[in-house]
PDB file of C-alpha atoms in Angstrom:
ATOM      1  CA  UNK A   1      -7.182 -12.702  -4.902  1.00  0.00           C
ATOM      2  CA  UNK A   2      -6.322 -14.037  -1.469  1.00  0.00           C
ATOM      3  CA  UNK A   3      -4.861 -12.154   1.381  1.00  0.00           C
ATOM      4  CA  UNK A   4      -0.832 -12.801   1.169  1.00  0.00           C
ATOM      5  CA  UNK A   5       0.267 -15.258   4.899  1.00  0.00           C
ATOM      6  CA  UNK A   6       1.940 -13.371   7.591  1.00  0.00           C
ATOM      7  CA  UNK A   7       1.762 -14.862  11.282  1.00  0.00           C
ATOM      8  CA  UNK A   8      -0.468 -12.616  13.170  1.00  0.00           C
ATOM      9  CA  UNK A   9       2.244 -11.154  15.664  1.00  0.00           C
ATOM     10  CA  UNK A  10       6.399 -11.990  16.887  1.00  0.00           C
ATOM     11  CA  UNK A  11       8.012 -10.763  19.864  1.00  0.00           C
ATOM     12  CA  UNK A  12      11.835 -10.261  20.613  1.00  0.00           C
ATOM     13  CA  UNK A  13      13.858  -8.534  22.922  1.00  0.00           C
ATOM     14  CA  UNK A  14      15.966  -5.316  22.475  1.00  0.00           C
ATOM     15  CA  UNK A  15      19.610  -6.233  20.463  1.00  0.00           C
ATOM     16  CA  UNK A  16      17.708  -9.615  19.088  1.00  0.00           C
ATOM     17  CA  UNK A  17      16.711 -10.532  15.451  1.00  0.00           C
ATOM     18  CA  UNK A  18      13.338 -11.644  14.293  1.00  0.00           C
ATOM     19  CA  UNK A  19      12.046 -12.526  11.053  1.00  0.00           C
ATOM     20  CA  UNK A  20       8.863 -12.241   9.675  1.00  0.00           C
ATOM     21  CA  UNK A  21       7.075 -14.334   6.836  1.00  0.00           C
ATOM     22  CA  UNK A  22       5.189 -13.525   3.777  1.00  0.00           C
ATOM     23  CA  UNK A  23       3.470 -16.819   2.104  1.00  0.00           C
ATOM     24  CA  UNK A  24       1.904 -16.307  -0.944  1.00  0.00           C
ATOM     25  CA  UNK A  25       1.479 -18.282  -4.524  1.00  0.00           C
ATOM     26  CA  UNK A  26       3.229 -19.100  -7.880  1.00  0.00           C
ATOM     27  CA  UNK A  27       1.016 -16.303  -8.805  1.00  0.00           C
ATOM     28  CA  UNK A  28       2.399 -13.761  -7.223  1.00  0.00           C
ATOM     29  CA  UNK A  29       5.344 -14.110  -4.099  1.00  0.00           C
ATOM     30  CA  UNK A  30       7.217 -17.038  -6.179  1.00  0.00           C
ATOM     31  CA  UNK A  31       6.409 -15.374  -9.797  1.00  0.00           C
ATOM     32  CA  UNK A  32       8.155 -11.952  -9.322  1.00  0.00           C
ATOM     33  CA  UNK A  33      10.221 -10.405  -7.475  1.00  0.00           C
ATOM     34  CA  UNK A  34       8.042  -7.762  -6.938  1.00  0.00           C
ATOM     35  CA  UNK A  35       7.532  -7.886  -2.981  1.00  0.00           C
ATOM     36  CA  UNK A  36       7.604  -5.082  -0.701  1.00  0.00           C
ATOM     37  CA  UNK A  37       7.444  -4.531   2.766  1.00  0.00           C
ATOM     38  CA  UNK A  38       5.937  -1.233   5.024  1.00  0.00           C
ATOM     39  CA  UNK A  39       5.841  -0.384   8.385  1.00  0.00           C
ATOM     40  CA  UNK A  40       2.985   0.944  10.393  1.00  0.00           C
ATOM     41  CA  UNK A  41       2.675   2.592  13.558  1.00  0.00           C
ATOM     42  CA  UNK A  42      -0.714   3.231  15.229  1.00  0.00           C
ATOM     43  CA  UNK A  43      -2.536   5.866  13.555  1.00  0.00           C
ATOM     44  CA  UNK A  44       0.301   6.705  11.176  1.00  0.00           C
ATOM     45  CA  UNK A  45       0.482   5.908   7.478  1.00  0.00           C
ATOM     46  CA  UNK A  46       2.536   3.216   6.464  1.00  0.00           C
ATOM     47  CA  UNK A  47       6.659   3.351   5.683  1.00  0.00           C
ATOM     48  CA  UNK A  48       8.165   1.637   3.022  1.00  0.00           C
ATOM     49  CA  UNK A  49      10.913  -0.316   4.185  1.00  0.00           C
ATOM     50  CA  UNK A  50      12.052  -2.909   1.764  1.00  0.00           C
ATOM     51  CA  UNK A  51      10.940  -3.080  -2.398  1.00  0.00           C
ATOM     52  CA  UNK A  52      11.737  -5.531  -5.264  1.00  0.00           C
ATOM     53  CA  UNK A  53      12.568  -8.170  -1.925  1.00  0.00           C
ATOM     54  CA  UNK A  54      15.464  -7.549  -1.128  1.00  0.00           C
ATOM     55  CA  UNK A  55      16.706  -3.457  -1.614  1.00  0.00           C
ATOM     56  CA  UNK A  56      16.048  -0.556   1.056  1.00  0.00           C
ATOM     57  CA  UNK A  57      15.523   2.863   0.205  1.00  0.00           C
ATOM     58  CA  UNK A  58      17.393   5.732   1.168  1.00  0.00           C
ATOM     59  CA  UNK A  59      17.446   6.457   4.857  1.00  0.00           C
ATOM     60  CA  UNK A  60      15.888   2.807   5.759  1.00  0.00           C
ATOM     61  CA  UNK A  61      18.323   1.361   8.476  1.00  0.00           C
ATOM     62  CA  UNK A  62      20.636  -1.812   7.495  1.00  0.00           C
ATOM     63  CA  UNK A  63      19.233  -3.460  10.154  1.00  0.00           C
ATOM     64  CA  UNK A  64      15.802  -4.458   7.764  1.00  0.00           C
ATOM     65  CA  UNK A  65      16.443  -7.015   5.336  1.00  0.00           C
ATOM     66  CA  UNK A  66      14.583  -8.753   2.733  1.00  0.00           C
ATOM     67  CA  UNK A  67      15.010 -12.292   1.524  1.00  0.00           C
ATOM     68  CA  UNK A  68      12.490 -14.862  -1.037  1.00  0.00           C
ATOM     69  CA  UNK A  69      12.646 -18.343  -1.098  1.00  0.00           C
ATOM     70  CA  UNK A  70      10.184 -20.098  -3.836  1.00  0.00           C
ATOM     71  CA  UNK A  71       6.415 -18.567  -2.612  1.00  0.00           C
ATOM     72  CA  UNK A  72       7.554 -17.140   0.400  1.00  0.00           C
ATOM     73  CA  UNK A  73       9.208 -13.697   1.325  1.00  0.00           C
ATOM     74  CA  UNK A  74      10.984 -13.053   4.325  1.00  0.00           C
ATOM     75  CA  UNK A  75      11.722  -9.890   6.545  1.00  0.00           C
ATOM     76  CA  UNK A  76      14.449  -9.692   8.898  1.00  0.00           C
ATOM     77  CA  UNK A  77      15.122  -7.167  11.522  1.00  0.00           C
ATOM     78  CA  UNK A  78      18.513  -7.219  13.505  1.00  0.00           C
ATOM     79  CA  UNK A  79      19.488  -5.647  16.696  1.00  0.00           C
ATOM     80  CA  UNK A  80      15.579  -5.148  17.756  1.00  0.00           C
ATOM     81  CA  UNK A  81      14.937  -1.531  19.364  1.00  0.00           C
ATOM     82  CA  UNK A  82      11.838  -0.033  20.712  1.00  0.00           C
ATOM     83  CA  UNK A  83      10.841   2.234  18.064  1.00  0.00           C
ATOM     84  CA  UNK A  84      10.533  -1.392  15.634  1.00  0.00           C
ATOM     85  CA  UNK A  85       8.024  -2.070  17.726  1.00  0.00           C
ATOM     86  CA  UNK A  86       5.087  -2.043  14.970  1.00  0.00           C
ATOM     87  CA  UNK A  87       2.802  -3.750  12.365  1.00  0.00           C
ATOM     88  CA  UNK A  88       4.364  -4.990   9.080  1.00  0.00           C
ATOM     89  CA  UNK A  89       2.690  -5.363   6.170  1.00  0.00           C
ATOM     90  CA  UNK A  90       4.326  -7.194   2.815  1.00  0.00           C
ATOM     91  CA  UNK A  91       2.621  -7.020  -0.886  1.00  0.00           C
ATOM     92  CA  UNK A  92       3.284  -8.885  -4.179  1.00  0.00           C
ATOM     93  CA  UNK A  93       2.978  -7.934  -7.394  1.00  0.00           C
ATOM     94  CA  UNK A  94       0.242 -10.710  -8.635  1.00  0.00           C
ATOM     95  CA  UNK A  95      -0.142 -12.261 -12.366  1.00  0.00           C
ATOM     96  CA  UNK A  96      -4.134 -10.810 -12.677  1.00  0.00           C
ATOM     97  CA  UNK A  97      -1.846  -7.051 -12.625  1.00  0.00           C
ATOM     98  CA  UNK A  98      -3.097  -6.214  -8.903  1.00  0.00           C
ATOM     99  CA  UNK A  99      -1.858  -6.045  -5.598  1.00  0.00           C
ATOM    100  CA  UNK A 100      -2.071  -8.250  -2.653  1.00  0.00           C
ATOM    101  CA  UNK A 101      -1.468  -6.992   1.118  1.00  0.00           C
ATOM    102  CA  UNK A 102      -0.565  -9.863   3.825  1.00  0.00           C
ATOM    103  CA  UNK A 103      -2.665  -9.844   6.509  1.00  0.00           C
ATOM    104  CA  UNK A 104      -0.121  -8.221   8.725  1.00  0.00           C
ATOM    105  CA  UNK A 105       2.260  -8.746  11.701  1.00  0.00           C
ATOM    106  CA  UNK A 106       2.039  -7.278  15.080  1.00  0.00           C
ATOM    107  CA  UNK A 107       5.785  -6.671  15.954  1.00  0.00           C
ATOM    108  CA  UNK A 108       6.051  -6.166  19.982  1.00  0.00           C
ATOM    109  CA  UNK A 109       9.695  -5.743  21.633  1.00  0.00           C
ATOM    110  CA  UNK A 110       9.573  -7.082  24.908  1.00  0.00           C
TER     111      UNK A 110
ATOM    112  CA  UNK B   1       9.077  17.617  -0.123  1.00  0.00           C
ATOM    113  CA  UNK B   2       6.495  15.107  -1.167  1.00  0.00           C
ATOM    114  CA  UNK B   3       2.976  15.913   0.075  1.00  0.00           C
ATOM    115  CA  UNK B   4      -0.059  13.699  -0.844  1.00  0.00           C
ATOM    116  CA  UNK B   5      -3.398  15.288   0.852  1.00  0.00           C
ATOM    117  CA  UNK B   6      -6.373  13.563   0.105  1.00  0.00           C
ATOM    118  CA  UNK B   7     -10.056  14.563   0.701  1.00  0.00           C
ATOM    119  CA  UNK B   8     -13.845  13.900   0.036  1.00  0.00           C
ATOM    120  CA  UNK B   9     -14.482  11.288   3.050  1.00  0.00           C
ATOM    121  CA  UNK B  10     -17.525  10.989   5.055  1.00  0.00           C
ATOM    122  CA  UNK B  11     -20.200   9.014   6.502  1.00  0.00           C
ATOM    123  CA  UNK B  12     -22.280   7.598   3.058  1.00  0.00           C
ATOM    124  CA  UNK B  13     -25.198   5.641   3.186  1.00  0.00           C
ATOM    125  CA  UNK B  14     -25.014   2.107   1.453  1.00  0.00           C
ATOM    126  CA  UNK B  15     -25.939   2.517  -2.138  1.00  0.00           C
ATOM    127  CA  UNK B  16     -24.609   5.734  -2.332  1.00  0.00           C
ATOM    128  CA  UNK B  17     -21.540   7.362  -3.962  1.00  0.00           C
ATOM    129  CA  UNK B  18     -18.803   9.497  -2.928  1.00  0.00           C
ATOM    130  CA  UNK B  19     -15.636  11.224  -5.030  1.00  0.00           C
ATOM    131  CA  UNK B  20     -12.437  11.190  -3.394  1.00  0.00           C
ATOM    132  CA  UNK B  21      -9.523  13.835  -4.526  1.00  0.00           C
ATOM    133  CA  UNK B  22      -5.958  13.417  -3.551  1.00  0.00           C
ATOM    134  CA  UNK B  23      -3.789  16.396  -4.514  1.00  0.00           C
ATOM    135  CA  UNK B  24      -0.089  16.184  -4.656  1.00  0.00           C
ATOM    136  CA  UNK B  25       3.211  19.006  -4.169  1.00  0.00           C
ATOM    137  CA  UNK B  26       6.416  18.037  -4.312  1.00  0.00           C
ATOM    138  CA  UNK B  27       7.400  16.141  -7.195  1.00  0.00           C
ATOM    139  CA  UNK B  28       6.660  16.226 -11.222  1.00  0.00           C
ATOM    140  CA  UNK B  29       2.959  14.587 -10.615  1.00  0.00           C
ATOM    141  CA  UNK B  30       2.358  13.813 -14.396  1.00  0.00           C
ATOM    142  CA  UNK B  31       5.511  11.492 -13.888  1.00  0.00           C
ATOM    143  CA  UNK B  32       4.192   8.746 -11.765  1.00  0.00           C
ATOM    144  CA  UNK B  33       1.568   6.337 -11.032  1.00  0.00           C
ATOM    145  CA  UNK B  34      -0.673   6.896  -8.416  1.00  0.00           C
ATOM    146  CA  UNK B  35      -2.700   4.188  -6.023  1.00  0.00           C
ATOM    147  CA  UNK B  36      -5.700   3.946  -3.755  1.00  0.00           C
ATOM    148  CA  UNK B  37      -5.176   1.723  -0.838  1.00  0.00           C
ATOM    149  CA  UNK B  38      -7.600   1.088   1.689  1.00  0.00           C
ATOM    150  CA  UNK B  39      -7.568  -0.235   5.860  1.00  0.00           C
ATOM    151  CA  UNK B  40     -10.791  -0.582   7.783  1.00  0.00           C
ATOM    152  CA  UNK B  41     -10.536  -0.133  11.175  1.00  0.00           C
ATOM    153  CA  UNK B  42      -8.549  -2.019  13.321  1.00  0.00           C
ATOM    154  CA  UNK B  43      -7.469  -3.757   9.791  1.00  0.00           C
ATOM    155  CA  UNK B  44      -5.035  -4.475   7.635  1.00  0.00           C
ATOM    156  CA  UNK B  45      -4.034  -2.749   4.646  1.00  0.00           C
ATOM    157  CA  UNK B  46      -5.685  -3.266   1.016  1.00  0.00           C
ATOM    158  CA  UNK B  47      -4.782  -2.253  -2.179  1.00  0.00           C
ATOM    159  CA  UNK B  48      -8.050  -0.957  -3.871  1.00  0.00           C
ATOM    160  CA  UNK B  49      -6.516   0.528  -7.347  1.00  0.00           C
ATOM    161  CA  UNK B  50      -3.487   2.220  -9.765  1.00  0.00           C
ATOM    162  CA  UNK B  51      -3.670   4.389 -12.297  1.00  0.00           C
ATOM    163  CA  UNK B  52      -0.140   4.880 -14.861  1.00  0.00           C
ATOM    164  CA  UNK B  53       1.486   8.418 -15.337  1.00  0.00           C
ATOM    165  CA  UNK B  54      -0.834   9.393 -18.472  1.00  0.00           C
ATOM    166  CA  UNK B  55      -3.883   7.824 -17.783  1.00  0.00           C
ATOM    167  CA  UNK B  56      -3.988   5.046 -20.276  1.00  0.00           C
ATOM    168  CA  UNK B  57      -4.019   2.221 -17.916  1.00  0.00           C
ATOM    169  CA  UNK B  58      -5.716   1.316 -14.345  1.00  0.00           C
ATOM    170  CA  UNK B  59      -5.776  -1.465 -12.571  1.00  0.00           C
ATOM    171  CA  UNK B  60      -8.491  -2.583  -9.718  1.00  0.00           C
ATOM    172  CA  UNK B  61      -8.885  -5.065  -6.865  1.00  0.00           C
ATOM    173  CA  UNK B  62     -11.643  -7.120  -7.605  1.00  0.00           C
ATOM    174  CA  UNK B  63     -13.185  -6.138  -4.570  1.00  0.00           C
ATOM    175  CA  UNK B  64     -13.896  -3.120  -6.126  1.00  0.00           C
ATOM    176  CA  UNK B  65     -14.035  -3.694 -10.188  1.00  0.00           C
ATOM    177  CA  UNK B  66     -17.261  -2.581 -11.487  1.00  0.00           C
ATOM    178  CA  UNK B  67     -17.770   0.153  -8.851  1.00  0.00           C
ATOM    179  CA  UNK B  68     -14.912   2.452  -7.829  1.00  0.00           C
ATOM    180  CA  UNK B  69     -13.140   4.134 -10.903  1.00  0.00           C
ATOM    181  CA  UNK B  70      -9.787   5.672 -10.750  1.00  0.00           C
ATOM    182  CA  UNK B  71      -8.585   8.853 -12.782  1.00  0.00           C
ATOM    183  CA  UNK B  72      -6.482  11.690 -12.700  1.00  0.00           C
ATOM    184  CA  UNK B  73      -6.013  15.333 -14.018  1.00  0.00           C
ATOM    185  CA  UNK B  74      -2.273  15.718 -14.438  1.00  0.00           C
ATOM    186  CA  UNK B  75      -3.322  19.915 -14.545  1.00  0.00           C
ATOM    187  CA  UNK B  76      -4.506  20.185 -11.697  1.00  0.00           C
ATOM    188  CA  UNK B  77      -2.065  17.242  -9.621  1.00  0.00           C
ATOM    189  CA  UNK B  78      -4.699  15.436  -8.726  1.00  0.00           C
ATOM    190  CA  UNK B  79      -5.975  11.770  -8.434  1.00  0.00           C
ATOM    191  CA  UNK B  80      -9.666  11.013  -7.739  1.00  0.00           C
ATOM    192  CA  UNK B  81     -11.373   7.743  -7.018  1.00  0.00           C
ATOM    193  CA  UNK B  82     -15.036   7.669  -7.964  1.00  0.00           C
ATOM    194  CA  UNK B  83     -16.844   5.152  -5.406  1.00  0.00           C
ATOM    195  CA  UNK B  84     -20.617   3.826  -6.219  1.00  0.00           C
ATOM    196  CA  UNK B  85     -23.063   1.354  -4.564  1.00  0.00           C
ATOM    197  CA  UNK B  86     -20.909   2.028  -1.933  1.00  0.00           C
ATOM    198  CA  UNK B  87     -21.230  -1.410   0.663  1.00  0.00           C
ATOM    199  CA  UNK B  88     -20.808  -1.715   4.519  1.00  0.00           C
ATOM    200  CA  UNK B  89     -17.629  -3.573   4.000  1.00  0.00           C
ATOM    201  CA  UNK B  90     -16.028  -0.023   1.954  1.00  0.00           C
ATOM    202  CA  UNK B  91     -16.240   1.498   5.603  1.00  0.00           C
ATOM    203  CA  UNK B  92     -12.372   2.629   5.882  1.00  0.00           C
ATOM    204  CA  UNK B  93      -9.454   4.923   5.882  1.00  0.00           C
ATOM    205  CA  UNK B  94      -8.585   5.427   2.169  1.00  0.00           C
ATOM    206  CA  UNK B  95      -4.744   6.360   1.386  1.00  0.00           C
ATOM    207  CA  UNK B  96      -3.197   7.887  -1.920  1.00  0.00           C
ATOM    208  CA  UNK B  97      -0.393   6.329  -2.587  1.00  0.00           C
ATOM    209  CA  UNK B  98       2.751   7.467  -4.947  1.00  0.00           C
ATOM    210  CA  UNK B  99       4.706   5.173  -7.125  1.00  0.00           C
ATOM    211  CA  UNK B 100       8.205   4.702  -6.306  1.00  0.00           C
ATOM    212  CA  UNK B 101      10.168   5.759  -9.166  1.00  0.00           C
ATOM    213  CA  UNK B 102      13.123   3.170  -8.043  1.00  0.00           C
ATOM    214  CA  UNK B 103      11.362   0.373  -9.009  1.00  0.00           C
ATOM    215  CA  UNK B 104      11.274  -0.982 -12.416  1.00  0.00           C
ATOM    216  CA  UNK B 105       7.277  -2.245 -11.306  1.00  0.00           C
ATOM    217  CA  UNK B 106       4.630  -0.279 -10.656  1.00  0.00           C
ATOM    218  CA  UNK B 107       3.842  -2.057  -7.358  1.00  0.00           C
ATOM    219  CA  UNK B 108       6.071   0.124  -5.160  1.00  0.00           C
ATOM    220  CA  UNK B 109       4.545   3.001  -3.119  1.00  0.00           C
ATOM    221  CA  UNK B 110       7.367   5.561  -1.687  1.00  0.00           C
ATOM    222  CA  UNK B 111       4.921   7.900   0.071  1.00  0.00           C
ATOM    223  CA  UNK B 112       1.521   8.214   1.502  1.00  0.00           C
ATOM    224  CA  UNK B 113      -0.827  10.239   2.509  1.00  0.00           C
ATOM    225  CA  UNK B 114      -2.635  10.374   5.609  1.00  0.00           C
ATOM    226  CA  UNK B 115      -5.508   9.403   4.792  1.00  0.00           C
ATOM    227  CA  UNK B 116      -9.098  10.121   4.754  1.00  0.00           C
ATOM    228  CA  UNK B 117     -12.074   8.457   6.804  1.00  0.00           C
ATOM    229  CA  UNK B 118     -15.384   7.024   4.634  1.00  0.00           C
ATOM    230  CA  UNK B 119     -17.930   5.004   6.717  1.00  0.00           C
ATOM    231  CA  UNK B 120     -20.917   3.573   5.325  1.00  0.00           C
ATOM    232  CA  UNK B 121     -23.554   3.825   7.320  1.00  0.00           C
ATOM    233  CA  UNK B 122     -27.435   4.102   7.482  1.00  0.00           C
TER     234      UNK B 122
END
């Protein structure tokens, strides 16, 4: 099973939005709607911020939101701040009943 | 509060074997699937296996199929993962993961633990 396609870092200022993408297959991105996405900040575990593509649990800020379009997922933060500064990680749900991890995205705020 | 603590790493030669535990407080541990995910260092994240509330199914990455085996003693709270002919390319920090309950899937992890460190090594 292939690594999921996330660009390998983004950068944005403070108070700007970025979005982040998740490519994957028909075999798993585009075939459920199964895709999560989790935060990491150096030597910390990760934080789930968005599940099932597009819902936040409790406590996540509105400011992360998830979209899909056909085999790729989308995350989109608004109103950058420092502390978002991070890597991102999304998953999929795949049609062999596993997991896949994209390769991950090195947030920085400028 | 949740609390997912997970033990057993340490430097293991290739070829060799090595039990990981993962003991969990907090929440009614017989009610959720558990996973394994691993990250070698300076890596990204990868999901090694999952294991359903009772027991009765697990699921592997096929990076590991073959050679790592997943269980858990809903008695004691505990997962384990059961790594042989452990390779070089095992070398990393290896999470236990809960299942969100949220989520009608079991692909959803809502908390994780921090961790523990297995390098392979000669």
């Amino acid at each position: 099973q292939s690594a999921l396609t996330q660009p390998a870092s983004v950068s944005g200022s403070p108070g700007q939005s970025i979005t982040i993408s998740c490519t994957g297959t028909s075999s798993d991105v585009g075939g459920y709607n199964y895709v999560s996405w989790y935060q990491q900040h150096p030597g910390k575990a990760p934080k789930l911020m968005i599940y099932d593509v597009i819902n936040r649990p409790s406590g996540i800020s509105n400011r992360f939101s998830g979209s899909k379009s056909g085999n790729t997922a989308s995350l989109t933060i608004s109103g950058l701040q420092a502390e978002d500064e991070a890597d991102y990680y999304c998953t999929s749900y795949t049609s062999s009943s596993t997991l896949v991890f994209g390769g991950g995205t090195k947030l920085t705020v400028l | 509060q949740v609390q997912l603590v997970e033990s057993g790493g340490g430097v293991v030669q290739p070829g060799g074997s090595l039990r990981l535990s993962c003991a969990a407080s907090g929440f009614t541990f017989s009610s959720y699937g558990m996973h394994w995910v691993r990250q070698a260092p300076g890596k990204g994240l990868e999901w090694v296996a999952f294991i359903r509330y009772d027991g009765r199914n697990k699921y592997y990455a096929d990076s590991v199929k073959g050679r790592f085996t997943i269980s858990r003693d809903n008695a004691k709270n505990t997962v384990y993962l059961e790594m042989n002919s452990l390779r070089a390319e095992d070398t990393a920090v290896y999470y236990c993961a809960k299942k969100a309950g949220y989520s009608s899937g079991w692909s959803v992890v809502d908390y994780w633990g921090q961790g523990t460190l297995v390098p392979v090594s000669s």
